[in-house]
Amino acid sequence: MKLDMHVHTRYSPDGIGEVKDLVGAVMKKGLDGMAIADHNTCGGAIEALKLKRPDFLIVPAIEITTLEGDILAYGITKPVKRDMTAAETVEAILGCGGIPVAPHPCRPLSGMGETVVKSLYGRMPAIEVFNSKESCRRNDRAAALAKELKLGGTAGSDAHSIVDAGNAYTIFDGADCLDDVLALLEKGRTWGEGEKTPAYVVMKQKLKTAGLFVGRGFKRI
């Protein structure tokens, strides 16, 4: 199976995509499913699961804001407290049966960075090794870090609209259902690849994110 493991919907403060529209966009790119990982809410994932499409797999997820960068939690449908340390967040994710993964680890501000990722060794089975909105250099470094630590890799478009949804995917060899996907992810037996999102789309998103950041009084999502 090929799944885009990092998609945002209108439930994210900076997202505008409707769940049904995002499903259609990702299907058109030939993928088998996607993980909906909105910022600090499972609302989008829950809505998607209610569609109950037998031809398209939804992986429930959430992107959690921590004091040291964002963390993706897969396989959960209840929110995890935000603004804890990365270590505390990982333990909270594991405590509710989720699987923690470091998204865009080399991104300034919202990435955890190599030092924090290494400090979580043994508690986190994978790193996002390809993010469609990241530079080649940062993606390459993330992939090198995953290989150095012998961790699995994921890939996601980090889409916030239908324009770029499905631009990246994670390969789950032999998976047929959600349980298979989560088992492979937990064992670190995945890898990801994809294509870069056009620069104008990334810039438009960055400008929107910056505006929202200022509007929140310089507080993170």
PDB file of C-alpha atoms in Angstrom:
ATOM      1  CA  MET A   1       0.000   0.000   0.000  1.00  0.00           C
ATOM      2  CA  LYS A   2       1.006   3.596  -0.627  1.00  0.00           C
ATOM      3  CA  LEU A   3      -0.317   6.162   1.849  1.00  0.00           C
ATOM      4  CA  ASP A   4       0.185   9.904   2.226  1.00  0.00           C
ATOM      5  CA  MET A   5       0.975   9.965   5.937  1.00  0.00           C
ATOM      6  CA  HIS A   6       0.693  13.705   6.612  1.00  0.00           C
ATOM      7  CA  VAL A   7      -2.429  15.571   5.487  1.00  0.00           C
ATOM      8  CA  HIS A   8      -4.250  18.496   7.104  1.00  0.00           C
ATOM      9  CA  THR A   9      -7.915  19.406   6.713  1.00  0.00           C
ATOM     10  CA  ARG A  10     -10.045  22.421   7.563  1.00  0.00           C
ATOM     11  CA  TYR A  11      -9.869  21.262  11.176  1.00  0.00           C
ATOM     12  CA  SER A  12      -6.320  22.651  11.323  1.00  0.00           C
ATOM     13  CA  PRO A  13      -6.160  26.433  11.873  1.00  0.00           C
ATOM     14  CA  ASP A  14      -4.081  26.775   8.702  1.00  0.00           C
ATOM     15  CA  GLY A  15      -5.930  24.144   6.639  1.00  0.00           C
ATOM     16  CA  ILE A  16      -8.713  24.722   4.118  1.00  0.00           C
ATOM     17  CA  GLY A  17      -9.381  21.289   2.627  1.00  0.00           C
ATOM     18  CA  GLU A  18     -12.701  19.528   3.115  1.00  0.00           C
ATOM     19  CA  VAL A  19     -12.290  15.881   4.089  1.00  0.00           C
ATOM     20  CA  LYS A  20     -14.233  14.470   1.118  1.00  0.00           C
ATOM     21  CA  ASP A  21     -12.340  16.676  -1.325  1.00  0.00           C
ATOM     22  CA  LEU A  22      -8.984  15.598   0.088  1.00  0.00           C
ATOM     23  CA  VAL A  23      -9.945  11.931  -0.199  1.00  0.00           C
ATOM     24  CA  GLY A  24     -10.809  12.472  -3.852  1.00  0.00           C
ATOM     25  CA  ALA A  25      -7.592  14.373  -4.549  1.00  0.00           C
ATOM     26  CA  VAL A  26      -5.389  11.677  -3.025  1.00  0.00           C
ATOM     27  CA  MET A  27      -7.277   8.901  -4.829  1.00  0.00           C
ATOM     28  CA  LYS A  28      -6.736  10.668  -8.161  1.00  0.00           C
ATOM     29  CA  LYS A  29      -2.985  10.463  -7.546  1.00  0.00           C
ATOM     30  CA  GLY A  30      -3.245   6.691  -7.286  1.00  0.00           C
ATOM     31  CA  LEU A  31      -2.678   6.288  -3.566  1.00  0.00           C
ATOM     32  CA  ASP A  32      -4.450   3.751  -1.379  1.00  0.00           C
ATOM     33  CA  GLY A  33      -5.168   6.044   1.541  1.00  0.00           C
ATOM     34  CA  MET A  34      -3.881   8.775   3.806  1.00  0.00           C
ATOM     35  CA  ALA A  35      -3.308   9.773   7.404  1.00  0.00           C
ATOM     36  CA  ILE A  36      -5.234  12.836   8.482  1.00  0.00           C
ATOM     37  CA  ALA A  37      -3.079  14.602  11.052  1.00  0.00           C
ATOM     38  CA  ASP A  38      -4.553  17.946  12.003  1.00  0.00           C
ATOM     39  CA  HIS A  39      -2.902  20.248  14.507  1.00  0.00           C
ATOM     40  CA  ASN A  40      -3.897  19.250  18.038  1.00  0.00           C
ATOM     41  CA  THR A  41      -7.262  17.794  17.038  1.00  0.00           C
ATOM     42  CA  CYS A  42      -8.589  14.497  15.723  1.00  0.00           C
ATOM     43  CA  GLY A  43     -11.670  16.131  14.203  1.00  0.00           C
ATOM     44  CA  GLY A  44     -10.645  15.645  10.592  1.00  0.00           C
ATOM     45  CA  ALA A  45      -9.610  12.040  11.140  1.00  0.00           C
ATOM     46  CA  ILE A  46     -12.878  11.207  12.872  1.00  0.00           C
ATOM     47  CA  GLU A  47     -14.901  12.767  10.052  1.00  0.00           C
ATOM     48  CA  ALA A  48     -12.900  10.783   7.499  1.00  0.00           C
ATOM     49  CA  LEU A  49     -13.393   7.504   9.362  1.00  0.00           C
ATOM     50  CA  LYS A  50     -17.146   8.059   9.267  1.00  0.00           C
ATOM     51  CA  LEU A  51     -17.015   7.946   5.453  1.00  0.00           C
ATOM     52  CA  LYS A  52     -16.266   4.209   5.737  1.00  0.00           C
ATOM     53  CA  ARG A  53     -14.882   3.883   2.223  1.00  0.00           C
ATOM     54  CA  PRO A  54     -13.787   0.291   1.527  1.00  0.00           C
ATOM     55  CA  ASP A  55     -11.571   1.453  -1.347  1.00  0.00           C
ATOM     56  CA  PHE A  56      -9.594   4.059   0.599  1.00  0.00           C
ATOM     57  CA  LEU A  57      -7.793   3.621   3.918  1.00  0.00           C
ATOM     58  CA  ILE A  58      -7.873   6.350   6.554  1.00  0.00           C
ATOM     59  CA  VAL A  59      -5.187   6.322   9.229  1.00  0.00           C
ATOM     60  CA  PRO A  60      -6.323   8.407  12.209  1.00  0.00           C
ATOM     61  CA  ALA A  61      -3.586  10.716  13.432  1.00  0.00           C
ATOM     62  CA  ILE A  62      -2.826  14.047  15.052  1.00  0.00           C
ATOM     63  CA  GLU A  63       0.089  16.495  14.873  1.00  0.00           C
ATOM     64  CA  ILE A  64       0.852  17.601  18.409  1.00  0.00           C
ATOM     65  CA  THR A  65       2.596  20.835  19.343  1.00  0.00           C
ATOM     66  CA  THR A  66       5.320  20.252  21.939  1.00  0.00           C
ATOM     67  CA  LEU A  67       7.824  22.557  23.575  1.00  0.00           C
ATOM     68  CA  GLU A  68      10.510  21.128  21.286  1.00  0.00           C
ATOM     69  CA  GLY A  69       8.758  20.773  17.939  1.00  0.00           C
ATOM     70  CA  ASP A  70       5.856  18.852  16.456  1.00  0.00           C
ATOM     71  CA  ILE A  71       5.198  15.129  16.874  1.00  0.00           C
ATOM     72  CA  LEU A  72       2.853  12.991  14.791  1.00  0.00           C
ATOM     73  CA  ALA A  73       0.782  10.394  16.626  1.00  0.00           C
ATOM     74  CA  TYR A  74      -0.748   7.606  14.540  1.00  0.00           C
ATOM     75  CA  GLY A  75      -3.560   5.253  15.440  1.00  0.00           C
ATOM     76  CA  ILE A  76      -5.349   7.467  17.946  1.00  0.00           C
ATOM     77  CA  THR A  77      -8.674   9.298  17.844  1.00  0.00           C
ATOM     78  CA  LYS A  78      -8.400  11.302  21.056  1.00  0.00           C
ATOM     79  CA  PRO A  79      -6.317  14.470  21.462  1.00  0.00           C
ATOM     80  CA  VAL A  80      -3.096  14.505  23.446  1.00  0.00           C
ATOM     81  CA  LYS A  81      -2.234  17.477  25.644  1.00  0.00           C
ATOM     82  CA  ARG A  82      -0.121  20.028  23.807  1.00  0.00           C
ATOM     83  CA  ASP A  83       2.853  22.096  25.011  1.00  0.00           C
ATOM     84  CA  MET A  84       4.563  19.325  26.956  1.00  0.00           C
ATOM     85  CA  THR A  85       8.163  18.312  26.380  1.00  0.00           C
ATOM     86  CA  ALA A  86       8.810  15.970  23.479  1.00  0.00           C
ATOM     87  CA  ALA A  87       9.580  13.121  25.880  1.00  0.00           C
ATOM     88  CA  GLU A  88       6.370  13.693  27.850  1.00  0.00           C
ATOM     89  CA  THR A  89       4.371  13.824  24.628  1.00  0.00           C
ATOM     90  CA  VAL A  90       5.860  10.575  23.353  1.00  0.00           C
ATOM     91  CA  GLU A  91       5.005   8.840  26.619  1.00  0.00           C
ATOM     92  CA  ALA A  92       1.446  10.188  26.435  1.00  0.00           C
ATOM     93  CA  ILE A  93       1.099   8.897  22.861  1.00  0.00           C
ATOM     94  CA  LEU A  94       2.414   5.466  23.798  1.00  0.00           C
ATOM     95  CA  GLY A  95       0.174   5.449  26.859  1.00  0.00           C
ATOM     96  CA  CYS A  96      -2.955   5.690  24.728  1.00  0.00           C
ATOM     97  CA  GLY A  97      -1.796   3.101  22.204  1.00  0.00           C
ATOM     98  CA  GLY A  98      -0.506   5.492  19.559  1.00  0.00           C
ATOM     99  CA  ILE A  99       2.679   5.474  17.500  1.00  0.00           C
ATOM    100  CA  PRO A 100       4.912   8.585  17.674  1.00  0.00           C
ATOM    101  CA  VAL A 101       6.811   9.776  14.602  1.00  0.00           C
ATOM    102  CA  ALA A 102       8.958  12.885  14.151  1.00  0.00           C
ATOM    103  CA  PRO A 103       7.708  15.024  11.233  1.00  0.00           C
ATOM    104  CA  HIS A 104      10.022  17.370   9.309  1.00  0.00           C
ATOM    105  CA  PRO A 105      12.687  16.914  12.015  1.00  0.00           C
ATOM    106  CA  CYS A 106      15.143  19.379  10.470  1.00  0.00           C
ATOM    107  CA  ARG A 107      12.662  22.239   9.996  1.00  0.00           C
ATOM    108  CA  PRO A 108      13.361  25.323  12.135  1.00  0.00           C
ATOM    109  CA  LEU A 109      10.850  26.051  14.924  1.00  0.00           C
ATOM    110  CA  SER A 110       8.392  23.197  14.286  1.00  0.00           C
ATOM    111  CA  GLY A 111      10.924  20.394  13.815  1.00  0.00           C
ATOM    112  CA  MET A 112      12.358  18.609  16.847  1.00  0.00           C
ATOM    113  CA  GLY A 113      15.939  18.649  15.621  1.00  0.00           C
ATOM    114  CA  GLU A 114      18.494  15.865  15.664  1.00  0.00           C
ATOM    115  CA  THR A 115      19.407  16.146  19.349  1.00  0.00           C
ATOM    116  CA  VAL A 116      15.823  15.719  20.559  1.00  0.00           C
ATOM    117  CA  VAL A 117      15.141  12.916  18.065  1.00  0.00           C
ATOM    118  CA  LYS A 118      18.217  11.055  19.267  1.00  0.00           C
ATOM    119  CA  SER A 119      17.153  11.523  22.889  1.00  0.00           C
ATOM    120  CA  LEU A 120      13.944   9.634  22.072  1.00  0.00           C
ATOM    121  CA  TYR A 121      15.754   6.624  20.621  1.00  0.00           C
ATOM    122  CA  GLY A 122      13.917   3.417  21.459  1.00  0.00           C
ATOM    123  CA  ARG A 123      10.599   5.199  22.002  1.00  0.00           C
ATOM    124  CA  MET A 124       9.895   6.367  18.462  1.00  0.00           C
ATOM    125  CA  PRO A 125      10.009   3.850  15.573  1.00  0.00           C
ATOM    126  CA  ALA A 126      10.194   6.202  12.598  1.00  0.00           C
ATOM    127  CA  ILE A 127      11.073   9.632  11.241  1.00  0.00           C
ATOM    128  CA  GLU A 128       9.391  11.517   8.409  1.00  0.00           C
ATOM    129  CA  VAL A 129      12.153  11.205   5.803  1.00  0.00           C
ATOM    130  CA  PHE A 130      10.348  13.014   2.989  1.00  0.00           C
ATOM    131  CA  ASN A 131       8.063  16.002   3.362  1.00  0.00           C
ATOM    132  CA  SER A 132       6.855  17.581   0.127  1.00  0.00           C
ATOM    133  CA  LYS A 133       7.266  21.076   1.549  1.00  0.00           C
ATOM    134  CA  GLU A 134      10.790  20.617   2.852  1.00  0.00           C
ATOM    135  CA  SER A 135      14.009  21.414   1.002  1.00  0.00           C
ATOM    136  CA  CYS A 136      15.979  18.557  -0.515  1.00  0.00           C
ATOM    137  CA  ARG A 137      18.754  19.213   1.986  1.00  0.00           C
ATOM    138  CA  ARG A 138      16.460  18.872   4.997  1.00  0.00           C
ATOM    139  CA  ASN A 139      14.778  15.765   3.616  1.00  0.00           C
ATOM    140  CA  ASP A 140      18.159  14.205   2.871  1.00  0.00           C
ATOM    141  CA  ARG A 141      19.329  14.946   6.392  1.00  0.00           C
ATOM    142  CA  ALA A 142      16.156  13.442   7.871  1.00  0.00           C
ATOM    143  CA  ALA A 143      16.648  10.292   5.796  1.00  0.00           C
ATOM    144  CA  ALA A 144      20.282  10.064   6.880  1.00  0.00           C
ATOM    145  CA  LEU A 145      19.246  10.435  10.518  1.00  0.00           C
ATOM    146  CA  ALA A 146      16.686   7.627  10.188  1.00  0.00           C
ATOM    147  CA  LYS A 147      19.305   5.342   8.664  1.00  0.00           C
ATOM    148  CA  GLU A 148      21.857   6.301  11.298  1.00  0.00           C
ATOM    149  CA  LEU A 149      19.430   5.384  14.074  1.00  0.00           C
ATOM    150  CA  LYS A 150      18.091   2.360  12.159  1.00  0.00           C
ATOM    151  CA  LEU A 151      14.544   3.728  12.235  1.00  0.00           C
ATOM    152  CA  GLY A 152      11.736   3.418   9.737  1.00  0.00           C
ATOM    153  CA  GLY A 153      10.843   6.275   7.428  1.00  0.00           C
ATOM    154  CA  THR A 154       7.575   7.899   6.455  1.00  0.00           C
ATOM    155  CA  ALA A 155       6.624  10.440   3.811  1.00  0.00           C
ATOM    156  CA  GLY A 156       3.788  12.895   3.609  1.00  0.00           C
ATOM    157  CA  SER A 157       2.680  15.840   1.545  1.00  0.00           C
ATOM    158  CA  ASP A 158       2.005  18.004   4.619  1.00  0.00           C
ATOM    159  CA  ALA A 159      -0.878  19.246   2.488  1.00  0.00           C
ATOM    160  CA  HIS A 160      -3.174  21.945   3.816  1.00  0.00           C
ATOM    161  CA  SER A 161      -5.433  21.936   0.742  1.00  0.00           C
ATOM    162  CA  ILE A 162      -6.366  19.649  -2.153  1.00  0.00           C
ATOM    163  CA  VAL A 163      -3.702  21.234  -4.376  1.00  0.00           C
ATOM    164  CA  ASP A 164      -0.781  19.298  -2.910  1.00  0.00           C
ATOM    165  CA  ALA A 165      -2.490  16.361  -1.193  1.00  0.00           C
ATOM    166  CA  GLY A 166      -0.957  13.061  -2.267  1.00  0.00           C
ATOM    167  CA  ASN A 167       2.385  14.487  -3.371  1.00  0.00           C
ATOM    168  CA  ALA A 168       4.248  12.009  -1.147  1.00  0.00           C
ATOM    169  CA  TYR A 169       3.617   8.532   0.146  1.00  0.00           C
ATOM    170  CA  THR A 170       4.860   5.901   2.550  1.00  0.00           C
ATOM    171  CA  ILE A 171       5.251   2.331   1.328  1.00  0.00           C
ATOM    172  CA  PHE A 172       3.669  -0.405   3.456  1.00  0.00           C
ATOM    173  CA  ASP A 173       4.699  -3.679   1.844  1.00  0.00           C
ATOM    174  CA  GLY A 174       2.119  -6.426   2.261  1.00  0.00           C
ATOM    175  CA  ALA A 175      -0.383  -4.298   4.185  1.00  0.00           C
ATOM    176  CA  ASP A 176      -4.094  -4.815   3.534  1.00  0.00           C
ATOM    177  CA  CYS A 177      -5.748  -2.977   6.427  1.00  0.00           C
ATOM    178  CA  LEU A 178      -5.193  -0.397   9.153  1.00  0.00           C
ATOM    179  CA  ASP A 179      -3.862  -2.953  11.621  1.00  0.00           C
ATOM    180  CA  ASP A 180      -1.227  -4.045   9.087  1.00  0.00           C
ATOM    181  CA  VAL A 181      -0.202  -0.441   8.467  1.00  0.00           C
ATOM    182  CA  LEU A 182       0.178   0.350  12.154  1.00  0.00           C
ATOM    183  CA  ALA A 183       2.081  -2.884  12.791  1.00  0.00           C
ATOM    184  CA  LEU A 184       4.611  -2.131  10.048  1.00  0.00           C
ATOM    185  CA  LEU A 185       4.979   1.451  11.254  1.00  0.00           C
ATOM    186  CA  GLU A 186       5.530   0.334  14.838  1.00  0.00           C
ATOM    187  CA  LYS A 187       8.204  -2.138  13.714  1.00  0.00           C
ATOM    188  CA  GLY A 188      10.049   0.523  11.704  1.00  0.00           C
ATOM    189  CA  ARG A 189       9.541  -1.395   8.456  1.00  0.00           C
ATOM    190  CA  THR A 190       8.471   1.484   6.225  1.00  0.00           C
ATOM    191  CA  TRP A 191      10.048   4.052   3.949  1.00  0.00           C
ATOM    192  CA  GLY A 192       8.740   7.046   2.051  1.00  0.00           C
ATOM    193  CA  GLU A 193       9.235   9.038  -1.111  1.00  0.00           C
ATOM    194  CA  GLY A 194       7.448  11.588  -3.248  1.00  0.00           C
ATOM    195  CA  GLU A 195       7.696  14.821  -5.170  1.00  0.00           C
ATOM    196  CA  LYS A 196       8.217  18.386  -4.041  1.00  0.00           C
ATOM    197  CA  THR A 197       5.229  20.695  -3.836  1.00  0.00           C
ATOM    198  CA  PRO A 198       5.577  23.647  -6.254  1.00  0.00           C
ATOM    199  CA  ALA A 199       7.320  26.646  -4.704  1.00  0.00           C
ATOM    200  CA  TYR A 200       4.368  28.987  -5.221  1.00  0.00           C
ATOM    201  CA  VAL A 201       2.098  26.665  -3.213  1.00  0.00           C
ATOM    202  CA  VAL A 202       4.642  26.436  -0.396  1.00  0.00           C
ATOM    203  CA  MET A 203       5.133  30.204  -0.351  1.00  0.00           C
ATOM    204  CA  LYS A 204       1.383  30.829  -0.236  1.00  0.00           C
ATOM    205  CA  GLN A 205       1.097  28.480   2.732  1.00  0.00           C
ATOM    206  CA  LYS A 206       4.063  30.090   4.511  1.00  0.00           C
ATOM    207  CA  LEU A 207       2.551  33.553   4.128  1.00  0.00           C
ATOM    208  CA  LYS A 208      -0.750  32.331   5.541  1.00  0.00           C
ATOM    209  CA  THR A 209       1.009  30.587   8.416  1.00  0.00           C
ATOM    210  CA  ALA A 210       3.032  33.718   9.189  1.00  0.00           C
ATOM    211  CA  GLY A 211      -0.114  35.838   9.222  1.00  0.00           C
ATOM    212  CA  LEU A 212      -1.849  33.453  11.597  1.00  0.00           C
ATOM    213  CA  PHE A 213       1.260  33.364  13.796  1.00  0.00           C
ATOM    214  CA  VAL A 214       1.216  37.155  14.142  1.00  0.00           C
ATOM    215  CA  GLY A 215      -2.540  37.128  14.708  1.00  0.00           C
ATOM    216  CA  ARG A 216      -2.112  34.672  17.595  1.00  0.00           C
ATOM    217  CA  GLY A 217       0.348  37.007  19.282  1.00  0.00           C
ATOM    218  CA  PHE A 218       3.364  34.983  18.094  1.00  0.00           C
ATOM    219  CA  LYS A 219       2.102  31.779  19.679  1.00  0.00           C
ATOM    220  CA  ARG A 220       2.529  28.469  17.859  1.00  0.00           C
ATOM    221  CA  ILE A 221      -0.455  26.565  16.508  1.00  0.00           C
TER     222      ILE A 221
END
